[in-house]
Short mmCIF file of C-alpha atoms in Angstrom, two decimals:
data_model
loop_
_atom_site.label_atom_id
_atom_site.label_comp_id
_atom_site.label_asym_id
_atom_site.label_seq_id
_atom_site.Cartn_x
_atom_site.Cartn_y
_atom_site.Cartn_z
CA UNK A 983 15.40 13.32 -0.49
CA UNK A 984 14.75 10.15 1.04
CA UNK A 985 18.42 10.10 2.78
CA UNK A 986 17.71 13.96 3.77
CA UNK A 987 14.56 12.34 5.57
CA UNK A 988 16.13 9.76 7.69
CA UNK A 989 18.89 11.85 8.64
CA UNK A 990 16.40 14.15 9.86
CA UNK A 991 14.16 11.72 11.26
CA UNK A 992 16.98 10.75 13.53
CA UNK A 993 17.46 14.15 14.79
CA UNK A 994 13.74 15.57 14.87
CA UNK A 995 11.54 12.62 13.82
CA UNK A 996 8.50 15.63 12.52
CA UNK A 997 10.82 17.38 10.90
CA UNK A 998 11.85 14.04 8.79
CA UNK A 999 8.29 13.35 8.68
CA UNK A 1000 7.20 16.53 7.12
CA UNK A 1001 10.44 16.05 4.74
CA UNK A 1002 9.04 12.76 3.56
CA UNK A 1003 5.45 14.47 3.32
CA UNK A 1004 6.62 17.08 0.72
CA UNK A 1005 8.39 14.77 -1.54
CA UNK A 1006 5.80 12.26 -1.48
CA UNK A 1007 3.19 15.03 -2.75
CA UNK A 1008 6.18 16.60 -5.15
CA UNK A 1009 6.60 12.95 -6.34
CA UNK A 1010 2.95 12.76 -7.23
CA UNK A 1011 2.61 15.99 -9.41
CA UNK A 1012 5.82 15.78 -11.01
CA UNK A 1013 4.25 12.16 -12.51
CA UNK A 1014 0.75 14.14 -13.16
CA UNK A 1015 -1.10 12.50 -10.34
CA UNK A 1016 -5.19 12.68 -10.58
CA UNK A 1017 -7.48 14.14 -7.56
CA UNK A 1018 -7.91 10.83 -6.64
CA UNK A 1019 -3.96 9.65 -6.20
CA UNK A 1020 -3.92 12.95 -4.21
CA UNK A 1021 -6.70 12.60 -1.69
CA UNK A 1022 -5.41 8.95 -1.37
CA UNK A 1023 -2.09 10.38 -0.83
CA UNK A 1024 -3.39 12.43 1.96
CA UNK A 1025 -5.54 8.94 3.37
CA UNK A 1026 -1.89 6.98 3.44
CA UNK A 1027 -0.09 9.88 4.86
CA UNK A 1028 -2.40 10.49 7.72
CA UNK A 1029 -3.46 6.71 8.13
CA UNK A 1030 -7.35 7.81 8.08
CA UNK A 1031 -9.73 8.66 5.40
CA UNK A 1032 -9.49 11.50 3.07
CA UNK A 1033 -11.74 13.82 1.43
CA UNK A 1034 -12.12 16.60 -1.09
CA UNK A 1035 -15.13 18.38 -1.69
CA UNK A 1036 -14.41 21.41 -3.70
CA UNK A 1037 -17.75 22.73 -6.61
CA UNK A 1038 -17.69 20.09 -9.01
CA UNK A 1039 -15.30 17.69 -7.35
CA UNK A 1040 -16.06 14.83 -4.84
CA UNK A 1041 -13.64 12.24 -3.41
CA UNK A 1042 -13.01 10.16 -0.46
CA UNK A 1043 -10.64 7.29 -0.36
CA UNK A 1044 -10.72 5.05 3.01
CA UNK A 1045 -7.60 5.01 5.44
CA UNK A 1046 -6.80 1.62 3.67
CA UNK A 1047 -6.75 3.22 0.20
CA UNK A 1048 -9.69 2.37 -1.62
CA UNK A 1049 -12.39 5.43 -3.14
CA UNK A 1050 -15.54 4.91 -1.61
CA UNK A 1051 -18.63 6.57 -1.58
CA UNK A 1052 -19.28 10.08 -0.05
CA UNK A 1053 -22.08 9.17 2.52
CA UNK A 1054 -21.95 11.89 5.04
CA UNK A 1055 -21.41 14.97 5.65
CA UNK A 1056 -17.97 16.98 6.47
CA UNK A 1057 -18.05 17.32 10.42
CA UNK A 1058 -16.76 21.01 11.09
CA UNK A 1059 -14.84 19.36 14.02
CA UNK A 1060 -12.31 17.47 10.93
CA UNK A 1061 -9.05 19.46 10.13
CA UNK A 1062 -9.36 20.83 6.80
CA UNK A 1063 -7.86 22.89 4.39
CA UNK A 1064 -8.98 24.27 0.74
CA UNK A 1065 -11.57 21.70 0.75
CA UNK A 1066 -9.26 18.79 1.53
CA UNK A 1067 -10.11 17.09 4.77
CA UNK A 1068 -9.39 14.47 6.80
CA UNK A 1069 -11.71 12.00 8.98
CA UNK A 1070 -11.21 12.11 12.43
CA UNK A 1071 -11.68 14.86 14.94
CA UNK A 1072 -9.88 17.40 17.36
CA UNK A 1073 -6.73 19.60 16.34
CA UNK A 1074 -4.17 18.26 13.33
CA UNK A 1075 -0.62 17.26 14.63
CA UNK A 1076 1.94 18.75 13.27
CA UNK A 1077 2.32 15.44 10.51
CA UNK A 1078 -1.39 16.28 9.57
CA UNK A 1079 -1.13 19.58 9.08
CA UNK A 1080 1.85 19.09 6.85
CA UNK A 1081 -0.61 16.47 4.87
CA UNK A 1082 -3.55 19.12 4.35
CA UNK A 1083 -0.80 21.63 3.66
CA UNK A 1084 1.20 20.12 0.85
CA UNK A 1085 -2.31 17.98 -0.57
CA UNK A 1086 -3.77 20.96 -0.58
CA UNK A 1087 -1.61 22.58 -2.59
CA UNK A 1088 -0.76 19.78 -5.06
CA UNK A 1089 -4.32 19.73 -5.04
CA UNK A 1090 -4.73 23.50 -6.15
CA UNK A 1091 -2.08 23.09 -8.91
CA UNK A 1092 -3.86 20.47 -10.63
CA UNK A 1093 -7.45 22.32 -10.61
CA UNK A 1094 -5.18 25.24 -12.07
CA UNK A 1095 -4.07 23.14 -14.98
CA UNK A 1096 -7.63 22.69 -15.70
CA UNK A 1097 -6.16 19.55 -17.81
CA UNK A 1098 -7.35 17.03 -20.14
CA UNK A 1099 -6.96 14.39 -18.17
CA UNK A 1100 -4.02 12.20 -18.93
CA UNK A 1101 -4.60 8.84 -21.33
CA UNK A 1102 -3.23 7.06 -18.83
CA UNK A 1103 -5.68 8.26 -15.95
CA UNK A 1104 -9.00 8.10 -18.45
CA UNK A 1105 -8.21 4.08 -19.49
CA UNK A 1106 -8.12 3.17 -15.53
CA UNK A 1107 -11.03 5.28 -14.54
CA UNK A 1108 -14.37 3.35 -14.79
CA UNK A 1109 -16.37 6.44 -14.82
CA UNK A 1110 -15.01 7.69 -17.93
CA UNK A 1111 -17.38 6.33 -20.97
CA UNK A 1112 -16.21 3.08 -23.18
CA UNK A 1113 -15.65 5.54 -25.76
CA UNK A 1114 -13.15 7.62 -23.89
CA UNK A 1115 -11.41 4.97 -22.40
CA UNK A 1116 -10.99 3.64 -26.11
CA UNK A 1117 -9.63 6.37 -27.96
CA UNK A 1118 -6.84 6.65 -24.46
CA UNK A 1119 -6.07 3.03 -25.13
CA UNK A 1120 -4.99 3.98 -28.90
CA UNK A 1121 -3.53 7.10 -28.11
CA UNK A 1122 -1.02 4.95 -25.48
CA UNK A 1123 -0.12 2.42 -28.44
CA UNK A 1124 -2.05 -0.28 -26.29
CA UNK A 1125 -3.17 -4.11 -27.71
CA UNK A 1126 -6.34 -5.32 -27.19
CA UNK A 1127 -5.42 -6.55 -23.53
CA UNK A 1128 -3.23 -5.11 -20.78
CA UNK A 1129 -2.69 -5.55 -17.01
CA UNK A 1130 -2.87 -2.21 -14.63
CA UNK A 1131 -0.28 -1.76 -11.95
CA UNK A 1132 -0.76 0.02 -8.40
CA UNK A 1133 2.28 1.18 -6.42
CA UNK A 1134 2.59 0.91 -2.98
CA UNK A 1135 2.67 5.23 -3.05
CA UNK A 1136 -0.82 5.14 -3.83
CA UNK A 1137 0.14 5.51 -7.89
CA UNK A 1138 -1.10 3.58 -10.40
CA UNK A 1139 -0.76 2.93 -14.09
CA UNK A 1140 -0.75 0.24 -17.18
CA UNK A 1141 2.01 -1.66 -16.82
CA UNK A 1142 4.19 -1.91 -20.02
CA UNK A 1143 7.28 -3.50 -18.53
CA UNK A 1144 7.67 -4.85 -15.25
CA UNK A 1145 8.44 -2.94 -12.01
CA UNK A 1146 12.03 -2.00 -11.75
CA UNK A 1147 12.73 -2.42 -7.95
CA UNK A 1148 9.20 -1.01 -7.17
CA UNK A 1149 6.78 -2.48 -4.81
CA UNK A 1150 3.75 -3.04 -7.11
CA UNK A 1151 0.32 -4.94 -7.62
CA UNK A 1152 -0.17 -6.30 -10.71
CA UNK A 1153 -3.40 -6.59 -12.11
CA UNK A 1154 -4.59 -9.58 -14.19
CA UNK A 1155 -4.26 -9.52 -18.06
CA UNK A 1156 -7.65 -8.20 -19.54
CA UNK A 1157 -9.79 -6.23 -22.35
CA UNK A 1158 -8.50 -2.64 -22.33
CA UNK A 1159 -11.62 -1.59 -21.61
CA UNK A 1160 -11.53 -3.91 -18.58
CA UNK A 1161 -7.94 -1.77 -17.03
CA UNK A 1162 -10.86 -0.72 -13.99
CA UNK A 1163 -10.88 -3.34 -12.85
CA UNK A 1164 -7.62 -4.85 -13.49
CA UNK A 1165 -7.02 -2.00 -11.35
CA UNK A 1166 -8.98 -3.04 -8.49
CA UNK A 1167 -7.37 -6.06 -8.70
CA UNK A 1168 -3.72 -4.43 -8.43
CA UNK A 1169 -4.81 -2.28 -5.62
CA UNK A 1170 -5.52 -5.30 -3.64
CA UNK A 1171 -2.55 -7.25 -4.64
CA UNK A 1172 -0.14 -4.48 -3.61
CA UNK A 1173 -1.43 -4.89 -0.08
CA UNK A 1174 0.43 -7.99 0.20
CA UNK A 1175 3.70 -6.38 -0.86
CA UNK A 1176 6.23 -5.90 1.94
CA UNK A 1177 9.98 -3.73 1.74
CA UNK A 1178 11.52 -7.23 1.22
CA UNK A 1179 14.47 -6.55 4.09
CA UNK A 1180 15.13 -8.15 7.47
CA UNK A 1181 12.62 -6.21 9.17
CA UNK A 1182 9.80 -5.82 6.36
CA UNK A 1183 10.60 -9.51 4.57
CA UNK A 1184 8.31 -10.63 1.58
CA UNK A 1185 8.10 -9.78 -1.76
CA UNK A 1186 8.17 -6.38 -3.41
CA UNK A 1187 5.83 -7.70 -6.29
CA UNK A 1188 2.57 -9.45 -6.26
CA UNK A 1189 0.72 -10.40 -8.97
CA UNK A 1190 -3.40 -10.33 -8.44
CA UNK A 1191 -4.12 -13.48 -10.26
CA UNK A 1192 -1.52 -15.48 -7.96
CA UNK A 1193 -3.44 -14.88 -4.73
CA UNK A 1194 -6.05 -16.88 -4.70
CA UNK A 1195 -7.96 -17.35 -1.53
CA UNK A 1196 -6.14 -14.68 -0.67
CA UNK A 1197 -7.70 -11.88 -1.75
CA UNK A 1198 -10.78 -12.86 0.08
CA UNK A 1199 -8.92 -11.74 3.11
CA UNK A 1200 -8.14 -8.13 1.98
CA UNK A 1201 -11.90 -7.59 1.97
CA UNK A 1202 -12.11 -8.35 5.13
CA UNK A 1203 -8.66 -7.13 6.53
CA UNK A 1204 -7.62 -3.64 6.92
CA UNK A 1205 -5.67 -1.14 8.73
CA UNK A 1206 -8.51 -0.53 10.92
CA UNK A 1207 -9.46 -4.31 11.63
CA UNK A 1208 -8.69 -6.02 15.09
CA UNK A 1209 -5.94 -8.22 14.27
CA UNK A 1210 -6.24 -12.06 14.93
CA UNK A 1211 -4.25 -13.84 17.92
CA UNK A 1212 -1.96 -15.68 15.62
CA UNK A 1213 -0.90 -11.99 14.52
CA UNK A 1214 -0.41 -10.75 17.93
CA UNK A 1215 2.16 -13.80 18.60
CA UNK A 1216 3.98 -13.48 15.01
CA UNK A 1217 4.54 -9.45 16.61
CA UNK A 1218 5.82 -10.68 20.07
CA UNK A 1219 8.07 -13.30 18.06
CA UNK A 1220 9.38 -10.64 15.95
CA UNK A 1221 10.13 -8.04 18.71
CA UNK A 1222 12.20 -10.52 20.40
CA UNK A 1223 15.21 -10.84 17.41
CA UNK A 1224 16.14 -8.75 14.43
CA UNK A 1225 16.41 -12.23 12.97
CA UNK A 1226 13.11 -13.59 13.28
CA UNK A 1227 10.81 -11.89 10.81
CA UNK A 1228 13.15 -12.74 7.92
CA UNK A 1229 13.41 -16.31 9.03
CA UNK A 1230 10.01 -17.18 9.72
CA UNK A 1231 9.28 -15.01 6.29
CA UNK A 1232 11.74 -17.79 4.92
CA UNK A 1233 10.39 -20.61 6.50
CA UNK A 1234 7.06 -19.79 5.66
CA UNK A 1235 8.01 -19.87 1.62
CA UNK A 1236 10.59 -22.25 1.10
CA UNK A 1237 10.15 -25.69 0.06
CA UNK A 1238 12.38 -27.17 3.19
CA UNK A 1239 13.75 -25.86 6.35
CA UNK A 1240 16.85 -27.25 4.55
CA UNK A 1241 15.92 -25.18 1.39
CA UNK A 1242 15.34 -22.48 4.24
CA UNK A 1243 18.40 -22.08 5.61
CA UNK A 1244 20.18 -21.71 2.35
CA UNK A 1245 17.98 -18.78 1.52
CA UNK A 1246 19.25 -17.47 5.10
CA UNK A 1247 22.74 -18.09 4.36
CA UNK A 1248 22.54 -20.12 8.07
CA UNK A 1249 23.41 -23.92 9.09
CA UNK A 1250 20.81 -25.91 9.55
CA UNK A 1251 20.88 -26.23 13.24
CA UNK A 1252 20.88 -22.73 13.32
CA UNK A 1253 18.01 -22.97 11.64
CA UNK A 1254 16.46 -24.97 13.69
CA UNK A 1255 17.73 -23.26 17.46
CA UNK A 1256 15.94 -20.51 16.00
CA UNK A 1257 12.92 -22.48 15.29
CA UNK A 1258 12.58 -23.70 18.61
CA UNK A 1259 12.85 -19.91 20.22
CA UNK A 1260 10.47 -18.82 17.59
CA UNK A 1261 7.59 -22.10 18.18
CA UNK A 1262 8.11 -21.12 22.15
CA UNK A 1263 6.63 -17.69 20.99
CA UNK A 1264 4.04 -18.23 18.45
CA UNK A 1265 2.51 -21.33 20.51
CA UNK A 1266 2.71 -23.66 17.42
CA UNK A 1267 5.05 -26.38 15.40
CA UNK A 1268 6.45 -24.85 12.35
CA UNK A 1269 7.79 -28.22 11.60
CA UNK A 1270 4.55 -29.91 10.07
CA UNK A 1271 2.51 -28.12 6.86
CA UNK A 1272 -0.35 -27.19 8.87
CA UNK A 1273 2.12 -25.06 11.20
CA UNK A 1274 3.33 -23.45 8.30
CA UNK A 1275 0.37 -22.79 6.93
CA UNK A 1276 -0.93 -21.18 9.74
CA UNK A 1277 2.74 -19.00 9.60
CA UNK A 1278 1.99 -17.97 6.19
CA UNK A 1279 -1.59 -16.58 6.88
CA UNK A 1280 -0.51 -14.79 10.06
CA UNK A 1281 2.34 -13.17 7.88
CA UNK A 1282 -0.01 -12.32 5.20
CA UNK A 1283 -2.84 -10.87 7.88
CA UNK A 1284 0.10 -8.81 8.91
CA UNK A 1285 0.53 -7.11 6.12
CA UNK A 1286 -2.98 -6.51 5.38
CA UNK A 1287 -3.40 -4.99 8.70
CA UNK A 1288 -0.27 -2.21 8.24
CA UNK A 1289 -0.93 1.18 6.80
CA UNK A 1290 0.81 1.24 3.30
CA UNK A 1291 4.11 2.84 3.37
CA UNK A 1292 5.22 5.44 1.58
CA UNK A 1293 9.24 5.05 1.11
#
């Protein structure tokens, strides 16, 4: 499915769109998705917050993924349908529509069901009582501590063995009873994920407890926020070669330029021609820690500034 959609992206880039729409939605029922993984489906889809408000059912996750609270009314002049909206005004493009369509109906199958919810779901949702959340924990074999995981899809779960290719948050090791907000934590790690290729370098995993400082940036960083200057220049910089994202990327997280160009595969004074191109740029020395520090925060604010993809 995902070849069918760049084919057809390359041909009719909404009709590779709205090919990459229905799997993601198929993708999410087929693994029993929630309301909530389905309205935040719709959020990452559209790149603007979601909501459903159907009798008896309430949810609205942000454009940047995370459920918040339900503060003001639906405005008639949001595209809508069954109940599933989304957050900004005027008529749906042909991507949206596509969104409320398929969400909509992934969204109508699982009221059908009329389900107990899956163990899996009840241990990571912090509504559900101590009690339930318990007796899920046993019925999934779990110990008396686990980590949660969050895909970059917008999935989630409790991660038993580690992410096979996947790019993933990992949530810090806790009570089970704690998996909410290991959850949290996963959610926000995941945001610092990238595709790991030449034009999306980073890593595809990202464990919550090795931010640090870090994560006090994804507060205050999203999708909606006015990026910095430094992120500006890294986007000019990487505009101007193919090459640059994955060397600066490299740069940025080796322990040498020498260590750097090894990871590149490049001589060092290739390494370092491209340096010079890429400090003409950016407006700074990458050759002295506080440069590179400065890279790796810019590179980081990047991310956090992206819509989460779904490939």
């Amino acid at each position: 499915m995902r070849e069918l959609a760049g084919r057809l992206a390359a041909l009719d880039p909404e009709a590779g769109a709205a090919v990459k729409v229905i799997a993601y939605f198929d993708r999410l029922v087929d693994g029993h998705a929630g309301l909530e993984a389905l309205v935040r489906g719709a959020a990452t889809l559209a790149g603007c917050a979601a909501r459903l408000e159907v009798p008896g059912k309430r949810v609205r996750v942000s454009a940047d993924g995370q459920r918040s609270d339900l503060d003001t009314p639906v405005d008639p002049a949001w595209p809508g349908v069954d109940g599933l909206w989304l957050e900004r005004p005027g008529p749906p493009s042909a991507v949206d529509a596509m969104v409320l369509e398929r969400g909509a109906a992934a969204i109508r199958l699982v009221l059908e069901r009329d389900r107990v919810p899956e163990p899996v779901e009840v241990v990571l949702d912090g509504s559900a009582s101590p009690q339930a959340r318990e007796k899920a924990a046993r019925r999934l074999g779990l110990g008396a501590t686990a980590r949660a995981i969050a895909y970059a899809d917008g999935t989630a779960g409790v991660m038993i063995t580690p992410p096979a290719g996947a790019r993933a948050g990992i949530g810090p090791l806790v009570p089970v009873l704690d998996l909410p907000s290991s959850l949290a934590a996963a959610r926000t790690a995941v945001r610092f994920t990238a595709e790991g290729t030449p034009e999306d370098p980073g890593p595809r995993v990202v464990r919550a407890d090795e931010l640090g400082g870090l994560a006090v940036l994804a507060e205050a960083v999203g999708p909606g926020s006015e990026p910095v200057p430094d992120v500006r220049s890294l986007e000019r910089a990487a505009a101007s070669a193919p090459w640059m994202l994955a060397t600066l990327d490299a740069v940025a997280t080796s322990a040498s330029l020498r260590a750097a160009a090894a990871a590149l595969t490049v001589h060092h004074s290739t390494l370092q021609d491209r340096l010079a191109h890429a400090e003409t740029l950016l407006g700074w020395s990458l050759h002295d820690p506080s440069g590179r520090l400065r890279l790796q925060l810019a590179l980081a604010l990047r991310r956090l500034h992206r819509q989460s993809t779904t490939a």
